[in-house]
PDB file of C-alpha atoms and ligand atoms in Angstrom:
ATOM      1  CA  UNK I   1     -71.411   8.188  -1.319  1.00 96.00           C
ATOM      2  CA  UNK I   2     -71.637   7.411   2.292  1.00 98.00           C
ATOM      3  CA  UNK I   3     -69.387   9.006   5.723  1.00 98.00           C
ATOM      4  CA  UNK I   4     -68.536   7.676   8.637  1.00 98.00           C
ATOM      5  CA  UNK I   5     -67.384  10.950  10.795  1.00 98.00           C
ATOM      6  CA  UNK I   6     -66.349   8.918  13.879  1.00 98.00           C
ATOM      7  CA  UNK I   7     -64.389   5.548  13.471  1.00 98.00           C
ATOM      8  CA  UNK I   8     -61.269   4.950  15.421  1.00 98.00           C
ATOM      9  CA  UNK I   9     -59.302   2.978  12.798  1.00 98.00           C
ATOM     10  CA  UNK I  10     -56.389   3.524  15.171  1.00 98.00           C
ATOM     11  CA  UNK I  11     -57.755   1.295  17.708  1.00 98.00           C
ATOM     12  CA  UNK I  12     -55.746  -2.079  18.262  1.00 97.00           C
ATOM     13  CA  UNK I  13     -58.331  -3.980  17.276  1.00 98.00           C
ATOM     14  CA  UNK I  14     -57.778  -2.849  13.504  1.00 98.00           C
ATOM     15  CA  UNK I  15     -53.893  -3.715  13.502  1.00 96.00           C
ATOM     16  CA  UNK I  16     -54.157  -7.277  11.734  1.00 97.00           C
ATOM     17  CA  UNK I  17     -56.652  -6.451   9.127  1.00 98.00           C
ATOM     18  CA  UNK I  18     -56.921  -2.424   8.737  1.00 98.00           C
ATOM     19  CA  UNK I  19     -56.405  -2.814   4.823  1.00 98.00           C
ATOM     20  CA  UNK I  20     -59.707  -5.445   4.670  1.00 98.00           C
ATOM     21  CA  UNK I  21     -61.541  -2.909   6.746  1.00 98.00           C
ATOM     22  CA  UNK I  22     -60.633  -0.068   4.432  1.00 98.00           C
ATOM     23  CA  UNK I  23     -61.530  -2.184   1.444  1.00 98.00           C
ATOM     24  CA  UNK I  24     -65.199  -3.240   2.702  1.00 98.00           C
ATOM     25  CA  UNK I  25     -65.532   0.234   3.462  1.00 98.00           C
ATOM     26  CA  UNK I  26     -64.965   1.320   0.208  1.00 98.00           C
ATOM     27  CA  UNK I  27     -67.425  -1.801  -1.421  1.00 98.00           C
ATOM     28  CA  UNK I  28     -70.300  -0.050   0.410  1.00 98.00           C
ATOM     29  CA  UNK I  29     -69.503   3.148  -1.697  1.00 98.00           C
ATOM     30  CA  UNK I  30     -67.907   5.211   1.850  1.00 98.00           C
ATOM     31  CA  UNK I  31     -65.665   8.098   0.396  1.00 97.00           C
ATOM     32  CA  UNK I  32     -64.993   9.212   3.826  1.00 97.00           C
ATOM     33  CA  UNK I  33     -64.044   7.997   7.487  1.00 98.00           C
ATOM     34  CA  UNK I  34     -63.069  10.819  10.018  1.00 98.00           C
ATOM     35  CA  UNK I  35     -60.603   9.353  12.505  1.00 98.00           C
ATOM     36  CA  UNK I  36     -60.132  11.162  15.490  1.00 98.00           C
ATOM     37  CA  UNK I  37     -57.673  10.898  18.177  1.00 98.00           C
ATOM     38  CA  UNK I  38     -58.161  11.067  21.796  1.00 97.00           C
ATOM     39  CA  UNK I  39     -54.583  11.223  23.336  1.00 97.00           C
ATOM     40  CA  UNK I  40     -51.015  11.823  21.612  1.00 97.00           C
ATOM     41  CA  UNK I  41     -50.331   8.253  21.084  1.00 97.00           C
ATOM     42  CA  UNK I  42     -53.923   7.743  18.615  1.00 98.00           C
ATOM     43  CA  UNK I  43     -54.082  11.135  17.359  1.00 98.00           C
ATOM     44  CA  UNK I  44     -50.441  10.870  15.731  1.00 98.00           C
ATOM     45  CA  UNK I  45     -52.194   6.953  14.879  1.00 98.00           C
ATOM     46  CA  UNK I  46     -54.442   8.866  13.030  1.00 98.00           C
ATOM     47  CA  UNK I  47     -52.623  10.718  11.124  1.00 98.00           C
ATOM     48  CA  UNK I  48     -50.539   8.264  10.030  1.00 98.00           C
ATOM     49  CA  UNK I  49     -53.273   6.260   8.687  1.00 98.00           C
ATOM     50  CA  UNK I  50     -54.719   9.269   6.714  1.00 98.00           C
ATOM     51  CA  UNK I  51     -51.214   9.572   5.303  1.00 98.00           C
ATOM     52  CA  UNK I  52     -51.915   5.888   4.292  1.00 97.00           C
ATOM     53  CA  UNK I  53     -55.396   5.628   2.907  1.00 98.00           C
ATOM     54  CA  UNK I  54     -56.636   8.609   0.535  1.00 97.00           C
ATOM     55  CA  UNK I  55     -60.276   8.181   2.177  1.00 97.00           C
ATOM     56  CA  UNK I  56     -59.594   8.490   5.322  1.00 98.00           C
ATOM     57  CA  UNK I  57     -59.069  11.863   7.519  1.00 98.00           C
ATOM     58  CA  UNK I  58     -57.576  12.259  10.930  1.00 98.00           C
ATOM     59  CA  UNK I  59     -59.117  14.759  14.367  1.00 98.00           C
ATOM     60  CA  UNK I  60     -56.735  15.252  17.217  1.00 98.00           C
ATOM     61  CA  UNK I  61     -57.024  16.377  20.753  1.00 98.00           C
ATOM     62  CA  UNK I  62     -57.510  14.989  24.302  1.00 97.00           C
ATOM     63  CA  UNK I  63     -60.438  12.561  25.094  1.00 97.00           C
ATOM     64  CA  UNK I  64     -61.722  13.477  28.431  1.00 96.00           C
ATOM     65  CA  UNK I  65     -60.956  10.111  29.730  1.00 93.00           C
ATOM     66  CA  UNK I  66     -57.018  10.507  28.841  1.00 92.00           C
ATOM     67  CA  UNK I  67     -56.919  14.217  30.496  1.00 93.00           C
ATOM     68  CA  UNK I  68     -55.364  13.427  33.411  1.00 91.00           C
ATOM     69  CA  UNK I  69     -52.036  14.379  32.446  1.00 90.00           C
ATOM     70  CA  UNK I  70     -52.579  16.872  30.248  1.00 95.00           C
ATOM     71  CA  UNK I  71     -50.519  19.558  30.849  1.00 95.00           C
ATOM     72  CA  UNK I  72     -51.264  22.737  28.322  1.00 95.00           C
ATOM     73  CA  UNK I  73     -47.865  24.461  28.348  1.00 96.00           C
ATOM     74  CA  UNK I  74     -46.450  21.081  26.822  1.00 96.00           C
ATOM     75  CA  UNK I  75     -50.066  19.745  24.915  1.00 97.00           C
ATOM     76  CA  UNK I  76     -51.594  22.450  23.117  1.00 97.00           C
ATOM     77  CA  UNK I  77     -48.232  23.289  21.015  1.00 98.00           C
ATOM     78  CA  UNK I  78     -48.616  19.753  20.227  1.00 98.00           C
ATOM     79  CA  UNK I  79     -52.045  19.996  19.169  1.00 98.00           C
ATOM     80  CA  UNK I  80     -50.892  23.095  16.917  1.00 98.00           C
ATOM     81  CA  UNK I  81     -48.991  21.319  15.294  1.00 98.00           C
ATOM     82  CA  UNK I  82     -50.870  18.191  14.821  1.00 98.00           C
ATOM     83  CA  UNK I  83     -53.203  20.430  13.033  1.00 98.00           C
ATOM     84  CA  UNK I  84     -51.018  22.016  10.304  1.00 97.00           C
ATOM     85  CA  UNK I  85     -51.333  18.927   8.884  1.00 97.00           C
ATOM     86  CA  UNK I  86     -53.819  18.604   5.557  1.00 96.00           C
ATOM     87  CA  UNK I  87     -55.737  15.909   6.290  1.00 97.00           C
ATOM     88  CA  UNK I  88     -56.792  17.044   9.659  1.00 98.00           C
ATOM     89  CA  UNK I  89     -59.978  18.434   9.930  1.00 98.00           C
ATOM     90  CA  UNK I  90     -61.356  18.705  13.398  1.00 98.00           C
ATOM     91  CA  UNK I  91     -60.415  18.849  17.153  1.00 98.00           C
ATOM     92  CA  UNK I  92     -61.349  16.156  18.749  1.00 96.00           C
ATOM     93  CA  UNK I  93     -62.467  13.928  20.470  1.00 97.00           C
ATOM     94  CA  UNK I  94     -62.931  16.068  23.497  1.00 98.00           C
ATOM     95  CA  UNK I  95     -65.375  16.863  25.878  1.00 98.00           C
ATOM     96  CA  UNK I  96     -67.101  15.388  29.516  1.00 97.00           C
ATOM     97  CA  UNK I  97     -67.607  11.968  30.313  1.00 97.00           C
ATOM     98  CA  UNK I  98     -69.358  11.542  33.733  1.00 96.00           C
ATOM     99  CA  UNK I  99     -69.889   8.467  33.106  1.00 94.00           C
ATOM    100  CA  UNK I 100     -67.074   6.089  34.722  1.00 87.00           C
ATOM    101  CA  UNK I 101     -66.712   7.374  38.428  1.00 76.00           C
ATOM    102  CA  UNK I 102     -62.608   6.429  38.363  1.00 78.00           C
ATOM    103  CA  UNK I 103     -61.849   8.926  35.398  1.00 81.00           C
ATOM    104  CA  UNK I 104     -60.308  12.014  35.707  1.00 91.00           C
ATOM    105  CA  UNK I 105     -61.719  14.621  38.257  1.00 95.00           C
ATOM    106  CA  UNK I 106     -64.761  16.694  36.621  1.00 96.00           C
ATOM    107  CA  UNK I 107     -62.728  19.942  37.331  1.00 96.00           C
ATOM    108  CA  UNK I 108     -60.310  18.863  34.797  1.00 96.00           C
ATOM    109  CA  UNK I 109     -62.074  17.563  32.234  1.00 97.00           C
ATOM    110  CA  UNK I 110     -63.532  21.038  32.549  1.00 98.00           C
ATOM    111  CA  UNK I 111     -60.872  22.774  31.883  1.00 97.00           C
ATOM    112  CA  UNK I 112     -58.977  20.486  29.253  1.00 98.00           C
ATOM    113  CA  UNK I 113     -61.896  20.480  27.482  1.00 98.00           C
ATOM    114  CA  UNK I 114     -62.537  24.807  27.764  1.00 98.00           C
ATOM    115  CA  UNK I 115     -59.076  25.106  26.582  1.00 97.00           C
ATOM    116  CA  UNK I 116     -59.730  22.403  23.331  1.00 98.00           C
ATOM    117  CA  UNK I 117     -62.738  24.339  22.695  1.00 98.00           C
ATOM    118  CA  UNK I 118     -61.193  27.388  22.213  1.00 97.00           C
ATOM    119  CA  UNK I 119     -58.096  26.746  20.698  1.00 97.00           C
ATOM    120  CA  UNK I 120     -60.804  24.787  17.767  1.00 97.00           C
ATOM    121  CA  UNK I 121     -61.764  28.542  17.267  1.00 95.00           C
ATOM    122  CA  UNK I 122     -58.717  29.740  17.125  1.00 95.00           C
ATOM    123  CA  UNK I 123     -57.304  27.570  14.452  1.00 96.00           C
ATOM    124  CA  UNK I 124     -61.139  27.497  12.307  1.00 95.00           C
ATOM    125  CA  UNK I 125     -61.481  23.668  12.948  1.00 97.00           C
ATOM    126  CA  UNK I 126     -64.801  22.362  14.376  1.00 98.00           C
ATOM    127  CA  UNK I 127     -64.900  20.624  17.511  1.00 98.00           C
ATOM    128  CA  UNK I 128     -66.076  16.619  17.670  1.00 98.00           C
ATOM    129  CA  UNK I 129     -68.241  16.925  20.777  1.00 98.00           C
ATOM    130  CA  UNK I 130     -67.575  13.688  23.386  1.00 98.00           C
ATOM    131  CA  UNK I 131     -70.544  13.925  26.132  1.00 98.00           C
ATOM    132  CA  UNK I 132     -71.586  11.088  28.104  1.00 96.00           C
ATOM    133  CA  UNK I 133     -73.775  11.876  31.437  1.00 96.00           C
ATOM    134  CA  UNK I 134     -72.512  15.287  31.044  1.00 97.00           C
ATOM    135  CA  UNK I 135     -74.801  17.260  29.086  1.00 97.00           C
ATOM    136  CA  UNK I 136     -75.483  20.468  31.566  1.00 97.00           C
ATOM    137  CA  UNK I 137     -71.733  21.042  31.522  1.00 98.00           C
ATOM    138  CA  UNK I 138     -70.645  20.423  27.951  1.00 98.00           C
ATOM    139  CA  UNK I 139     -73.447  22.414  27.043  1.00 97.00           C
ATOM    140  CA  UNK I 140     -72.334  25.170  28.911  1.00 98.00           C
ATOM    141  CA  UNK I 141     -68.782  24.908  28.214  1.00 98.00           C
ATOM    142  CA  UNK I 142     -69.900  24.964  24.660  1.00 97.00           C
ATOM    143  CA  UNK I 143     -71.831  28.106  24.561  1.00 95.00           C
ATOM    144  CA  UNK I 144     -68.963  30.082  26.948  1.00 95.00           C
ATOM    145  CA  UNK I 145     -65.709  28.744  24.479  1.00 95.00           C
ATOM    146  CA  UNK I 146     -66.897  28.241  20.590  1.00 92.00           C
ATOM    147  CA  UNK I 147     -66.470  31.349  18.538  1.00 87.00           C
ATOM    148  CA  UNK I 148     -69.401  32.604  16.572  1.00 81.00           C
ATOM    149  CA  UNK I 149     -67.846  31.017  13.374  1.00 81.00           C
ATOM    150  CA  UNK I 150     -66.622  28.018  14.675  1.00 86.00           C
ATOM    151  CA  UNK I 151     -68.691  24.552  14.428  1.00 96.00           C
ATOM    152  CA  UNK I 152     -68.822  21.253  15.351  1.00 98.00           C
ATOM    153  CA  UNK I 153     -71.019  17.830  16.505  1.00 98.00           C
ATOM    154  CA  UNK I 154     -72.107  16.254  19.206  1.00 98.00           C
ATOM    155  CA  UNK I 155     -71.328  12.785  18.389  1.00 98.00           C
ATOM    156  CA  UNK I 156     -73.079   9.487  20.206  1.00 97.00           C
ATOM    157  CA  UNK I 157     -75.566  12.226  20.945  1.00 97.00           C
ATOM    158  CA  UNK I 158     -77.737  11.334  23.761  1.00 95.00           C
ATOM    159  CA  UNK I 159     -79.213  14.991  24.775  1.00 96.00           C
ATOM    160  CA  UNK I 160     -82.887  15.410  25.067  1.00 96.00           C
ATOM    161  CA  UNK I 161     -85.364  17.626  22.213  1.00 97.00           C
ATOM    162  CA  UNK I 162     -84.561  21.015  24.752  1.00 97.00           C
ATOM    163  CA  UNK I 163     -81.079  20.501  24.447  1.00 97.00           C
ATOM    164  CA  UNK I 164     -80.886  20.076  20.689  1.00 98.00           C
ATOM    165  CA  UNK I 165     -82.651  23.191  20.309  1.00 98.00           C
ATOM    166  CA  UNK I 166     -79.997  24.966  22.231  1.00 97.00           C
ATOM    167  CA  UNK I 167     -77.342  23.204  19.452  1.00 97.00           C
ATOM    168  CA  UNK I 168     -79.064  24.024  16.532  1.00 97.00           C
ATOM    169  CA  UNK I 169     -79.121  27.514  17.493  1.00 96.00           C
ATOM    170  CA  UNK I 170     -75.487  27.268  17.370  1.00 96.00           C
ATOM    171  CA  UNK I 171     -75.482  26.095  14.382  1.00 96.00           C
ATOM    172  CA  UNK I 172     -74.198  22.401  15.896  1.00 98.00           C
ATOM    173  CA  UNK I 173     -74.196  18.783  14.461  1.00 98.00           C
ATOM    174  CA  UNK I 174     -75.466  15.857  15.731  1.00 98.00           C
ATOM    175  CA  UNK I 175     -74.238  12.499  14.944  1.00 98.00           C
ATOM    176  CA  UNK I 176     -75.924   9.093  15.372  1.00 98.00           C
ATOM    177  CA  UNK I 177     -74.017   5.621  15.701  1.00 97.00           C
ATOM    178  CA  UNK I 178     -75.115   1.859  16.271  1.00 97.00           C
ATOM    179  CA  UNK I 179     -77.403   2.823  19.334  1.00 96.00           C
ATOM    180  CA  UNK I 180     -80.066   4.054  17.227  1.00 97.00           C
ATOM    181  CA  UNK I 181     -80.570   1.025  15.873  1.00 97.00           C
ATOM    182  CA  UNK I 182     -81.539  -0.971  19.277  1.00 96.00           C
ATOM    183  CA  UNK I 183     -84.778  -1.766  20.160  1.00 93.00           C
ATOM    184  CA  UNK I 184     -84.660   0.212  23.349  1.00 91.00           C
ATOM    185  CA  UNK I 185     -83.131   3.551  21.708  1.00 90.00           C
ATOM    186  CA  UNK I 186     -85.363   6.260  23.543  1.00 88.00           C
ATOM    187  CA  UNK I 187     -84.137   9.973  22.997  1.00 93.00           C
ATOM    188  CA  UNK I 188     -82.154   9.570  19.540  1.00 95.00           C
ATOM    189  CA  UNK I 189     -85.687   8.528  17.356  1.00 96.00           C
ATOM    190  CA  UNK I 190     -87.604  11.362  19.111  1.00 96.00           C
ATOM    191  CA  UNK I 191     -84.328  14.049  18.176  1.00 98.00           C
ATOM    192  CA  UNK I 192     -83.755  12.721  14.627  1.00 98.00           C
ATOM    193  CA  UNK I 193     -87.570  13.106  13.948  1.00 97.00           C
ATOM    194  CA  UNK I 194     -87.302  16.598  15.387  1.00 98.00           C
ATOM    195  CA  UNK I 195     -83.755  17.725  14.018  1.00 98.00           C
ATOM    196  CA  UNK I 196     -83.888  19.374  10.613  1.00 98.00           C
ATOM    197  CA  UNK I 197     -81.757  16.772   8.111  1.00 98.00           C
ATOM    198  CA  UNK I 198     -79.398  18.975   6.989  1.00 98.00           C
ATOM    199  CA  UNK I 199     -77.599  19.069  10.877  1.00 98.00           C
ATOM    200  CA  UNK I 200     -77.272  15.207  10.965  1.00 98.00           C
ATOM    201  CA  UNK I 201     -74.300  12.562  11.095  1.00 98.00           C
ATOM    202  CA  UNK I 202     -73.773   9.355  10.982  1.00 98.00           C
ATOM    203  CA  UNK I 203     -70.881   7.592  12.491  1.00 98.00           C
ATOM    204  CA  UNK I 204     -69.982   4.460  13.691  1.00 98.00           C
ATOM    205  CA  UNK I 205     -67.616   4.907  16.500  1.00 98.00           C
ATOM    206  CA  UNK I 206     -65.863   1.491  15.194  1.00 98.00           C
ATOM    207  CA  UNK I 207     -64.737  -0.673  16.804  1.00 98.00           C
ATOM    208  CA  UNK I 208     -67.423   0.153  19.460  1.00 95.00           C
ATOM    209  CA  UNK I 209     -71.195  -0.221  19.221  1.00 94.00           C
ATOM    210  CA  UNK I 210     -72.137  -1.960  16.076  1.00 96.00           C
ATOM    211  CA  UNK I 211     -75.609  -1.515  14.944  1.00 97.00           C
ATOM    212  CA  UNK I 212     -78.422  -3.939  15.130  1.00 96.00           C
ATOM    213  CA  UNK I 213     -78.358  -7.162  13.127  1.00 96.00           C
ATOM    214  CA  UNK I 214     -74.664  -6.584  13.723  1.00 95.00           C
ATOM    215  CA  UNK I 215     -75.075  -5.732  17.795  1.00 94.00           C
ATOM    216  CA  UNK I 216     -71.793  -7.558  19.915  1.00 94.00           C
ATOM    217  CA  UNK I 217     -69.755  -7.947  16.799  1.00 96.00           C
ATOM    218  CA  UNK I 218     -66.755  -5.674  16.447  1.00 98.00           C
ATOM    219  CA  UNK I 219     -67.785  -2.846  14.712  1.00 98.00           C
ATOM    220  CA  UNK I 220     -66.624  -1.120  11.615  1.00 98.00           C
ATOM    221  CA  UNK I 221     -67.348   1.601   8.988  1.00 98.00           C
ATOM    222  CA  UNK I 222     -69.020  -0.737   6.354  1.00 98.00           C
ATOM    223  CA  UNK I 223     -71.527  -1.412   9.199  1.00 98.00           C
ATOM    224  CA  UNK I 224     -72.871   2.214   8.387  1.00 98.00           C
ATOM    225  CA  UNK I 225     -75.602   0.966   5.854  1.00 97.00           C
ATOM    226  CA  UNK I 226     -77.487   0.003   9.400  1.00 98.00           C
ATOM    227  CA  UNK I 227     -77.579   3.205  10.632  1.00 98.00           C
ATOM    228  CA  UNK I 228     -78.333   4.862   7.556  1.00 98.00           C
ATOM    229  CA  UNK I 229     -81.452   2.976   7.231  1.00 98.00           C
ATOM    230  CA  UNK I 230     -82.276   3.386  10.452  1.00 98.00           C
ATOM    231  CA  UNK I 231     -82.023   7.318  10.505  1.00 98.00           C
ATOM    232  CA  UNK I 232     -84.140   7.464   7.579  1.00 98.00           C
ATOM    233  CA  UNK I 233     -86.718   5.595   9.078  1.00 98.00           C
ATOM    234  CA  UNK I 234     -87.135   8.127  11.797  1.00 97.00           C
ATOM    235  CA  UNK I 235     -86.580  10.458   9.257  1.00 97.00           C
ATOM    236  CA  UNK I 236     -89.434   9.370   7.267  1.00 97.00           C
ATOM    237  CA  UNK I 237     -87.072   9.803   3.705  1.00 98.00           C
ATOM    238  CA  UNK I 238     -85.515   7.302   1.605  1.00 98.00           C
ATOM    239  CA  UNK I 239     -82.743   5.896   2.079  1.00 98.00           C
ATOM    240  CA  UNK I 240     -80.308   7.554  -0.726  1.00 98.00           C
ATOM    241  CA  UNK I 241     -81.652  10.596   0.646  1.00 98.00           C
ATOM    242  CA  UNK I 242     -80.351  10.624   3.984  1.00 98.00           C
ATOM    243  CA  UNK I 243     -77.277   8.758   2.718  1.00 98.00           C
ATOM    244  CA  UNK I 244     -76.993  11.979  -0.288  1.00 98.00           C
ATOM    245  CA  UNK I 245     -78.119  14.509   2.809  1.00 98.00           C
ATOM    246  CA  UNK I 246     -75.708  13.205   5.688  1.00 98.00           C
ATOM    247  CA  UNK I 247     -72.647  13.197   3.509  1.00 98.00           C
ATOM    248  CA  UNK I 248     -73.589  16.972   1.801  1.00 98.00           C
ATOM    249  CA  UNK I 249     -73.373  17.581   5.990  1.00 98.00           C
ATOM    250  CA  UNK I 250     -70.327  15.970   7.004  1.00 98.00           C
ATOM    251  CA  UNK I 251     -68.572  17.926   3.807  1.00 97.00           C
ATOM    252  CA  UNK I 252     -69.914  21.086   4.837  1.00 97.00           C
ATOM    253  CA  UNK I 253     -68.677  20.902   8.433  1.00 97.00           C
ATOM    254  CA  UNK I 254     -65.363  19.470   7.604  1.00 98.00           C
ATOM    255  CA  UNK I 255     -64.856  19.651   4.296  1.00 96.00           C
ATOM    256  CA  UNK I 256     -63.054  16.830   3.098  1.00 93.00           C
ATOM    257  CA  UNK I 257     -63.600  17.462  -0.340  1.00 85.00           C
ATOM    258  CA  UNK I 258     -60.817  20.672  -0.276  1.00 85.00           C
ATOM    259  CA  UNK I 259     -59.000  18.813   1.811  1.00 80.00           C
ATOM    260  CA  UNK I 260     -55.913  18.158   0.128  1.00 65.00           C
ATOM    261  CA  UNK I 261     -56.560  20.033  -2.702  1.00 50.00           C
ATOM    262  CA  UNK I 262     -54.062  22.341  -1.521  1.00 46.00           C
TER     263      UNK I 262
HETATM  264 ZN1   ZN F 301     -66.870   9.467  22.145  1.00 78.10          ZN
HETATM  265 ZN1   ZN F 302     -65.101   7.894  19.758  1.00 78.10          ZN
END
């Protein structure tokens, strides 16, 4: 059984077909998607759509670039309550993105983020990690805000060998989308070779980035198969393998398989 641990089935671009998309997932044997939210509107999106589809789980919490407005007196008891809900399992996505020089000021994607972090630990529910351009900082923030037995992933990760080091140590994820597969992917072969298995993800990030032969096409969770090969290429394992390994991960850091058990 495969995962896809990032896939924004909320996303506009899935409102004429999301059944279709659900049901190719499902032909390529995916038992899980992990939808997160990055703003009030998509993270309630997602949890409707869990509510809909037994596969799929839901993540909520503010994206760094929809921040700007966040206001914690009025957001976090929002985010509490989002979080009561069974099928979600994470905070996120949250984090730093440096990236685009128009989003919200670095100061406050600081703090949003800080606060995220810790209310993750707070309420036991890992963190989904977003860091583009950023890595110093989220890094940091990190290290100062998760609680010893809180977890979580850096998804899209883009951080060099040094940095993963410093994750690992805290026991951190690392998940892997469509980039990996193109030609000119530098860091992510060198840190998948390095990483042990057992801390890997994949993910898709749907509708965004779709993997080589796929690349420009709207992406989507069935799409996976791509990057599953891929990883275990750098991984030097079969494919089943990392498929079998990288689901055993995503269960053990969000554990969808208890989920609604209760
Ligand atoms: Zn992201
Ligand atoms: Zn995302």
């Amino acid at each position: 059984m495969l995962t896809d641990t990032h896939c924004h089935l909320d996303d506009e671009q899935f409102q004429d077909d999301l059944n279709a998309v659900i049901d190719r997932a499902k032909a390529v044997d995916i038992g899980f998607i992990l939808d997160p939210g990055v703003n009030a509107e998509t993270s309630r999106r997602a949890i409707e759509i869990s509510e809909t589809y037994e596969i799929v789980y839901a993540a909520v919490g503010y994206h760094p670039s929809d921040c700007v407005d966040f206001d914690a007196a009025r957001h976090i008891p929002m985010i509490r309550q989002w979080a009561e809900h069974p099928k979600v399992l994470a905070i996120g996505e949250i984090g730093l993105d440096y990236y685009y020089d128009d989003g919200a000021p670095r100061d406050v994607q600081k703090r949003v983020f800080e606060t995220q972090v810790g209310l993750a630990g707070e309420l036991g529910l890992p963190i989904i990690v977003h860091d583009r351009d950023a890595h110093g900082d989220a890094l940091a923030i990190v290290k100062a805000n998760l609680n010893q037995e809180a977890s979580g992933v850096f998804h899209c990760y883009g951080g060099s060998v040094e940095m993963t080091r410093e994750l690992l140590d805290m026991g951190l994820y690392l998940g892997f989308d469509g980039p990996l597969t193109f030609k000119n992917a530098r860091k992510a072969p060198d840190v998948v070779a390095y990483a042990p298995a057992d801390r890997l993800l994949i993910e898709t990030d749907s509708p965004y980035m779709a993997p080589v032969p796929l690349r420009g096409r709207r992406n989507e969770s069935s799409y996976i198969v791509h990057i599953a090969a891929k990883m275990a290429e750098y991984k030097n394992i079969s494919v089943d393998d990392m498929i079998r390994i990288t689901t055993e991960n995503a269960n053990r850091l969000f554990r969808f398989d208890t989920a609604c058990a209760s």
